[in-house]
Amino acid sequence: MSEVSTGPVTVEMIDGVARVTMFGPPVNALGLPLRKALVEALDGIAHDPQATAVLLTGQAKAFSAGADITEFDAAASSPDLRELVAKVEDFPLPVIAAITGVALGGGLELAMAANARIADPEARLGLPEITLGLLPGAGGTGRLPRLVGPARALDMILSGKPVSAAQAHHDGLVDAVFADPAAKDGVRWVAHFALKGDRTRTRDRQEKVEVAHAAPGTVAKLAAVPLHKAKDPYAAQAAVDAITAGIEVSFETGAQLEREKFDERRQSPESAAQRYLFTAERAARKPRNLSTGVGRRVARAGVVGAGTMGSGIAMALAAAGIPVTIVEAEQDALDRGLARIVDNLATSVAHGSRTEAAASSERALIETSLNYGALAAADLVIEAAFEDLQVKKDIFATLERHVRPDAVLASNTSYLNIDVLAAGTAHPERVLGMHFFSPANVMPLVEVVRGAQADAEALATGFELVRRIGKTPVVVGVCHGFVGNRMLEVRSAQAERLLVEGALPGQVDRVLTDFGFRMGPFAMGDMAGLDIGWRNRKAQGLTAPVSDAICKSGRFGQKTGAGFYAYEGRDRQDDRFVAELIEGVSAELGIVRRPICDQEILDRLTFPMINEGARILAEGIADRSGDIDVIWVKGYNWPAYRGGPMWYADQVGLAHVAERLQHYALLTGDESLQPSPLLGQLADDGTTFGGDSR
Ligand code: T1G
């Protein structure tokens, strides 16, 4: 076996098969150096008389994570990814991609240009460009449908979600699945393919698209549902347009439209926002106020409370292969919690998002008990009980009598003071907050609350556990509502005031859905249950005149068939009763109602949140404005293509935000709307939360 190394590429000749290995840590992003080295290596092979085929592979963690995202704002450089893909597709010898780890974006596009693909069973393959506000830009919109058919291609491209090797094999994206495909079995497979394999270029394969080709409009029909679900409607439509042209007209026509749409999207504010979030999320993984890498690995976990949150957290832990014991005070609560888990697992199997085997192995990792003694072996316990400080204090006191002295104790509280909880324990150094978002087995965000007395190991243990269960941790300080809920309370207060001043729930909700949220605050409240907020307000001695009046009339939202809206099942209708109730509240408060334009509603729902975000930064509760944006996108579905509240403020201009806040403070007499010192300062300085000067 001879070996030649060209920087990030190694070529080994093994019985006529040239194994080309990419080595561009950390994820084989296809930046210019790697592209150049690949072109050079392929040119060398083309002139090697010994060579009969090429096996193209990467590293264990990644075949390739795609184009180098950091290059997008730089000038194009040759060879670009499309040139590399064309070189592979038109190579004089058979090329087989051996995929380990991930093949994503341009990495998968490169592999799809090969004559065939073999993959490790643990490999994941996907086209996540849409999560960056883009569409595949190196032929993916034309090649993927030709391998897996239009429906699967639309689902993969518009969701951006990767698929397993098994799913890829089932769909026709991968030709064989076996362990370590770049090793000798893979070389043997390639040598066999060189003798007998079908070398039709992917772009020339028509069998999976010929029905749609013969029936224009088919792709549009198939695209309707994934388009509706897509989080970036602009990139999604661009992708559908390119896919449609590539099927209904020709591969080349589609490729040309793909190039045009890609360049348009790459320069769009929506893509800039989502590439910013990609970077902000990775920055949040390297907190400046918490040492990572010093945590203890959690071999066994515990959850106290089998309610919606407790059962969701237990599922998230089990899904990561962590044995977990749920402790409850009463058997029927425990039974209900377990039934919820079993039902969720069955639903995910029915939806195809989990295999039967995975569901049963996760179920097997979940134990239940009425006895805190069952937590004696736990390395970390998450309390997810009723949102009452005394209840939580009692639970922590009981926990300390049963768990190991070094076990980390975390509370899932959504706004209570972690330091008060910690002060009531014998070992406050091991107490922190881990605020999951509902449903905890689905929502990606966890606010890791940095208790003042928590030691570095406890904080790191909690933080690293969140990463291990595949969620996004963001470190936050202790205050009422931490970051997300503190800003949400400000938005909710303005939403209430807008009703009293003249708006109605339907208009307020529509303004936010037009902005890009899935739901507005009132529809969201009806879905969650208005009684929860009502109970919390009463516990804190707070009032919200309209919401309180609606709750007093027994309307708690969907669960009672009426709330801010009337419901037929899940279908909601504006309700004259609510309009009259709101008008009555305005009259009681002596407020003369006025028409309120959509722009004022949008400004008064977003700018006060931004103002609160500035206070949160000034107090050090959040370390970066990007952390706040990651929290709002991952925890509250702020539309990613708008980058998060602080990014949005930077785009709108902080001077404008400050001026509008002053205007609305004068208009409404609500002094809480006055710009905070940090916001005012940045506005005066002409800079942004992100530190850029404007
Ligand atoms: N380009 C540049 N850097 C990248 C990168 C990429 N594609 N992917 C990851 N990194 C960096 C990341 O910033 C971090 O850097 C380090 O690698 C580890 O990443 C033409 C145009 C592969 C699943 O969207 O999904 O191809 O912070 O912390 O959790 O159609 O990274 O350490 O300095 O995320 O193990 C499409 C994005 C590009 C894949 C690994 N590809 N990456 O996750 O590690 S557009 C993507 C990921 C495209 C073509 C189009 C994940 C991962 P640092 P990490 P991880």
PDB file of N, CA and C and ligand atoms in Angstrom, residues 26-27 29 61 65-69 72 81 102 104-106 109 128-129 132 136-138 262 278 282 285-286 467, ligand 1:
ATOM      1  N   PRO A  26     -12.337  20.649  13.066  1.00  0.00           N
ATOM      2  CA  PRO A  26     -12.941  19.558  13.843  1.00  0.00           C
ATOM      3  C   PRO A  26     -13.992  18.745  13.086  1.00  0.00           C
ATOM      4  N   VAL A  27     -14.506  19.236  11.985  1.00  0.00           N
ATOM      5  CA  VAL A  27     -15.636  18.528  11.354  1.00  0.00           C
ATOM      6  C   VAL A  27     -15.511  18.416   9.833  1.00  0.00           C
ATOM      7  N   ALA A  29     -15.056  20.633   7.618  1.00  0.00           N
ATOM      8  CA  ALA A  29     -15.769  21.654   6.844  1.00  0.00           C
ATOM      9  C   ALA A  29     -15.010  21.866   5.538  1.00  0.00           C
ATOM     10  N   LYS A  61     -15.752  11.298  13.489  1.00  0.00           N
ATOM     11  CA  LYS A  61     -16.811  12.218  13.923  1.00  0.00           C
ATOM     12  C   LYS A  61     -17.561  12.795  12.741  1.00  0.00           C
ATOM     13  N   ALA A  65     -18.989  18.152   7.595  1.00  0.00           N
ATOM     14  CA  ALA A  65     -20.141  18.925   8.096  1.00  0.00           C
ATOM     15  C   ALA A  65     -20.578  19.969   7.082  1.00  0.00           C
ATOM     16  N   GLY A  66     -20.023  19.904   5.850  1.00  0.00           N
ATOM     17  CA  GLY A  66     -20.523  20.790   4.809  1.00  0.00           C
ATOM     18  C   GLY A  66     -19.588  21.943   4.514  1.00  0.00           C
ATOM     19  N   ALA A  67     -20.133  22.895   3.800  1.00  0.00           N
ATOM     20  CA  ALA A  67     -19.345  24.086   3.457  1.00  0.00           C
ATOM     21  C   ALA A  67     -18.854  24.747   4.739  1.00  0.00           C
ATOM     22  N   ASP A  68     -17.790  25.487   4.611  1.00  0.00           N
ATOM     23  CA  ASP A  68     -17.244  26.197   5.771  1.00  0.00           C
ATOM     24  C   ASP A  68     -18.061  27.470   5.979  1.00  0.00           C
ATOM     25  N   ILE A  69     -18.847  27.437   7.062  1.00  0.00           N
ATOM     26  CA  ILE A  69     -19.786  28.538   7.316  1.00  0.00           C
ATOM     27  C   ILE A  69     -19.045  29.864   7.465  1.00  0.00           C
ATOM     28  N   PHE A  72     -18.721  32.230   4.269  1.00  0.00           N
ATOM     29  CA  PHE A  72     -19.874  32.743   3.500  1.00  0.00           C
ATOM     30  C   PHE A  72     -19.792  34.234   3.231  1.00  0.00           C
ATOM     31  N   LEU A  81     -17.268  24.744  -4.124  1.00  0.00           N
ATOM     32  CA  LEU A  81     -17.825  23.427  -3.814  1.00  0.00           C
ATOM     33  C   LEU A  81     -18.476  22.801  -5.038  1.00  0.00           C
ATOM     34  N   VAL A 102     -20.955  12.391  10.614  1.00  0.00           N
ATOM     35  CA  VAL A 102     -21.997  13.138   9.905  1.00  0.00           C
ATOM     36  C   VAL A 102     -21.569  13.451   8.483  1.00  0.00           C
ATOM     37  N   LEU A 104     -23.174  16.250   6.197  1.00  0.00           N
ATOM     38  CA  LEU A 104     -24.195  17.295   6.262  1.00  0.00           C
ATOM     39  C   LEU A 104     -23.944  18.362   5.205  1.00  0.00           C
ATOM     40  N   GLY A 105     -25.010  18.924   4.680  1.00  0.00           N
ATOM     41  CA  GLY A 105     -24.882  20.050   3.760  1.00  0.00           C
ATOM     42  C   GLY A 105     -24.011  19.689   2.564  1.00  0.00           C
ATOM     43  N   GLY A 106     -23.044  20.554   2.313  1.00  0.00           N
ATOM     44  CA  GLY A 106     -22.145  20.306   1.188  1.00  0.00           C
ATOM     45  C   GLY A 106     -21.408  18.991   1.317  1.00  0.00           C
ATOM     46  N   GLU A 109     -23.756  16.650  -0.171  1.00  0.00           N
ATOM     47  CA  GLU A 109     -23.824  16.945  -1.609  1.00  0.00           C
ATOM     48  C   GLU A 109     -22.616  16.357  -2.322  1.00  0.00           C
ATOM     49  N   PRO A 128     -28.912  20.445   6.277  1.00  0.00           N
ATOM     50  CA  PRO A 128     -29.449  21.396   7.265  1.00  0.00           C
ATOM     51  C   PRO A 128     -29.353  22.849   6.831  1.00  0.00           C
ATOM     52  N   GLU A 129     -29.081  23.102   5.558  1.00  0.00           N
ATOM     53  CA  GLU A 129     -28.896  24.488   5.110  1.00  0.00           C
ATOM     54  C   GLU A 129     -30.027  25.403   5.544  1.00  0.00           C
ATOM     55  N   LEU A 132     -29.784  27.579   8.444  1.00  0.00           N
ATOM     56  CA  LEU A 132     -28.908  28.753   8.297  1.00  0.00           C
ATOM     57  C   LEU A 132     -29.547  29.774   7.375  1.00  0.00           C
ATOM     58  N   PRO A 136     -29.728  24.011  -0.042  1.00  0.00           N
ATOM     59  CA  PRO A 136     -28.522  23.353  -0.544  1.00  0.00           C
ATOM     60  C   PRO A 136     -28.013  24.106  -1.783  1.00  0.00           C
ATOM     61  N   GLY A 137     -26.678  24.339  -1.825  1.00  0.00           N
ATOM     62  CA  GLY A 137     -26.171  25.191  -2.909  1.00  0.00           C
ATOM     63  C   GLY A 137     -25.166  24.495  -3.803  1.00  0.00           C
ATOM     64  N   ALA A 138     -25.019  23.169  -3.652  1.00  0.00           N
ATOM     65  CA  ALA A 138     -24.050  22.442  -4.500  1.00  0.00           C
ATOM     66  C   ALA A 138     -24.720  21.224  -5.124  1.00  0.00           C
ATOM     67  N   PHE A 262     -29.608  30.424  -4.055  1.00  0.00           N
ATOM     68  CA  PHE A 262     -28.628  30.296  -2.971  1.00  0.00           C
ATOM     69  C   PHE A 262     -27.935  31.633  -2.728  1.00  0.00           C
ATOM     70  N   PHE A 278     -26.233  30.413  14.884  1.00  0.00           N
ATOM     71  CA  PHE A 278     -25.364  29.223  14.893  1.00  0.00           C
ATOM     72  C   PHE A 278     -24.130  29.513  15.740  1.00  0.00           C
ATOM     73  N   ARG A 282     -23.026  28.297  19.793  1.00  0.00           N
ATOM     74  CA  ARG A 282     -21.743  27.661  20.140  1.00  0.00           C
ATOM     75  C   ARG A 282     -20.960  28.477  21.148  1.00  0.00           C
ATOM     76  N   ARG A 285     -22.075  27.647  24.550  1.00  0.00           N
ATOM     77  CA  ARG A 285     -21.529  26.378  25.047  1.00  0.00           C
ATOM     78  C   ARG A 285     -20.164  26.588  25.704  1.00  0.00           C
ATOM     79  N   LYS A 286     -19.608  27.788  25.539  1.00  0.00           N
ATOM     80  CA  LYS A 286     -18.314  28.093  26.175  1.00  0.00           C
ATOM     81  C   LYS A 286     -18.528  29.278  27.113  1.00  0.00           C
ATOM     82  N   ARG A 467     -25.650  19.238  27.752  1.00  0.00           N
ATOM     83  CA  ARG A 467     -25.077  18.981  26.417  1.00  0.00           C
ATOM     84  C   ARG A 467     -25.185  17.508  26.085  1.00  0.00           C
TER      85      ARG A 467
HETATM   86  N1  T1G B   1     -18.372  25.243   8.970  1.00  0.00           N
HETATM   87  C1  T1G B   1     -17.485  25.800   9.823  1.00  0.00           C
HETATM   88  N2  T1G B   1     -17.352  25.436  11.125  1.00  0.00           N
HETATM   89  C2  T1G B   1     -18.181  24.473  11.562  1.00  0.00           C
HETATM   90  C3  T1G B   1     -19.137  23.858  10.740  1.00  0.00           C
HETATM   91  C4  T1G B   1     -19.210  24.280   9.377  1.00  0.00           C
HETATM   92  N3  T1G B   1     -20.063  23.736   8.515  1.00  0.00           N
HETATM   93  N4  T1G B   1     -19.820  22.950  11.497  1.00  0.00           N
HETATM   94  C5  T1G B   1     -19.292  23.005  12.732  1.00  0.00           C
HETATM   95  N5  T1G B   1     -18.314  23.916  12.780  1.00  0.00           N
HETATM   96  C6  T1G B   1     -17.495  24.256  13.945  1.00  0.00           C
HETATM   97  C7  T1G B   1     -18.326  24.834  15.060  1.00  0.00           C
HETATM   98  O1  T1G B   1     -18.529  26.227  14.858  1.00  0.00           O
HETATM   99  C8  T1G B   1     -17.456  24.551  16.264  1.00  0.00           C
HETATM  100  O2  T1G B   1     -16.413  25.506  16.243  1.00  0.00           O
HETATM  101  C9  T1G B   1     -16.829  23.207  15.914  1.00  0.00           C
HETATM  102  O3  T1G B   1     -16.951  23.067  14.487  1.00  0.00           O
HETATM  103  C10 T1G B   1     -17.552  22.056  16.567  1.00  0.00           C
HETATM  104  O4  T1G B   1     -18.925  22.208  16.210  1.00  0.00           O
HETATM  105  C11 T1G B   1     -23.151  24.475  -0.176  1.00  0.00           C
HETATM  106  C12 T1G B   1     -23.823  26.032   1.845  1.00  0.00           C
HETATM  107  C13 T1G B   1     -21.262  18.884  12.683  1.00  0.00           C
HETATM  108  C14 T1G B   1     -23.260  18.199  14.049  1.00  0.00           C
HETATM  109  O5  T1G B   1     -25.101  23.318   8.947  1.00  0.00           O
HETATM  110  O6  T1G B   1     -24.408  20.743  12.780  1.00  0.00           O
HETATM  111  O7  T1G B   1     -22.939  23.134   3.415  1.00  0.00           O
HETATM  112  O8  T1G B   1     -17.037  26.702  18.384  1.00  0.00           O
HETATM  113  O9  T1G B   1     -19.722  22.615  18.555  1.00  0.00           O
HETATM  114  O10 T1G B   1     -21.908  19.689  18.766  1.00  0.00           O
HETATM  115  O11 T1G B   1     -25.105  23.362   0.375  1.00  0.00           O
HETATM  116  O12 T1G B   1     -21.295  21.350  14.189  1.00  0.00           O
HETATM  117  O13 T1G B   1     -15.315  24.877  18.392  1.00  0.00           O
HETATM  118  O14 T1G B   1     -14.809  27.087  17.254  1.00  0.00           O
HETATM  119  O15 T1G B   1     -21.350  22.168  16.669  1.00  0.00           O
HETATM  120  O16 T1G B   1     -20.212  17.960  17.895  1.00  0.00           O
HETATM  121  C15 T1G B   1     -24.212  23.029   6.354  1.00  0.00           C
HETATM  122  C16 T1G B   1     -23.283  22.610  10.998  1.00  0.00           C
HETATM  123  C17 T1G B   1     -23.280  24.154   6.060  1.00  0.00           C
HETATM  124  C18 T1G B   1     -23.633  21.704   9.833  1.00  0.00           C
HETATM  125  C19 T1G B   1     -21.083  18.785  15.143  1.00  0.00           C
HETATM  126  N6  T1G B   1     -23.739  22.292   7.498  1.00  0.00           N
HETATM  127  N7  T1G B   1     -22.581  21.908  12.043  1.00  0.00           N
HETATM  128  O17 T1G B   1     -21.746  19.176  16.326  1.00  0.00           O
HETATM  129  O18 T1G B   1     -19.821  20.329  17.518  1.00  0.00           O
HETATM  130  S1  T1G B   1     -23.870  25.114   4.725  1.00  0.00           S
HETATM  131  C20 T1G B   1     -24.220  22.521   8.731  1.00  0.00           C
HETATM  132  C21 T1G B   1     -23.252  21.069  12.905  1.00  0.00           C
HETATM  133  C22 T1G B   1     -23.588  24.136   3.368  1.00  0.00           C
HETATM  134  C23 T1G B   1     -23.853  23.759   0.925  1.00  0.00           C
HETATM  135  C24 T1G B   1     -24.174  24.632   2.101  1.00  0.00           C
HETATM  136  C25 T1G B   1     -22.450  20.565  14.056  1.00  0.00           C
HETATM  137  C26 T1G B   1     -22.016  19.094  13.941  1.00  0.00           C
HETATM  138  P1  T1G B   1     -15.856  26.093  17.660  1.00  0.00           P
HETATM  139  P2  T1G B   1     -20.047  21.906  17.298  1.00  0.00           P
HETATM  140  P3  T1G B   1     -20.944  19.244  17.724  1.00  0.00           P
END
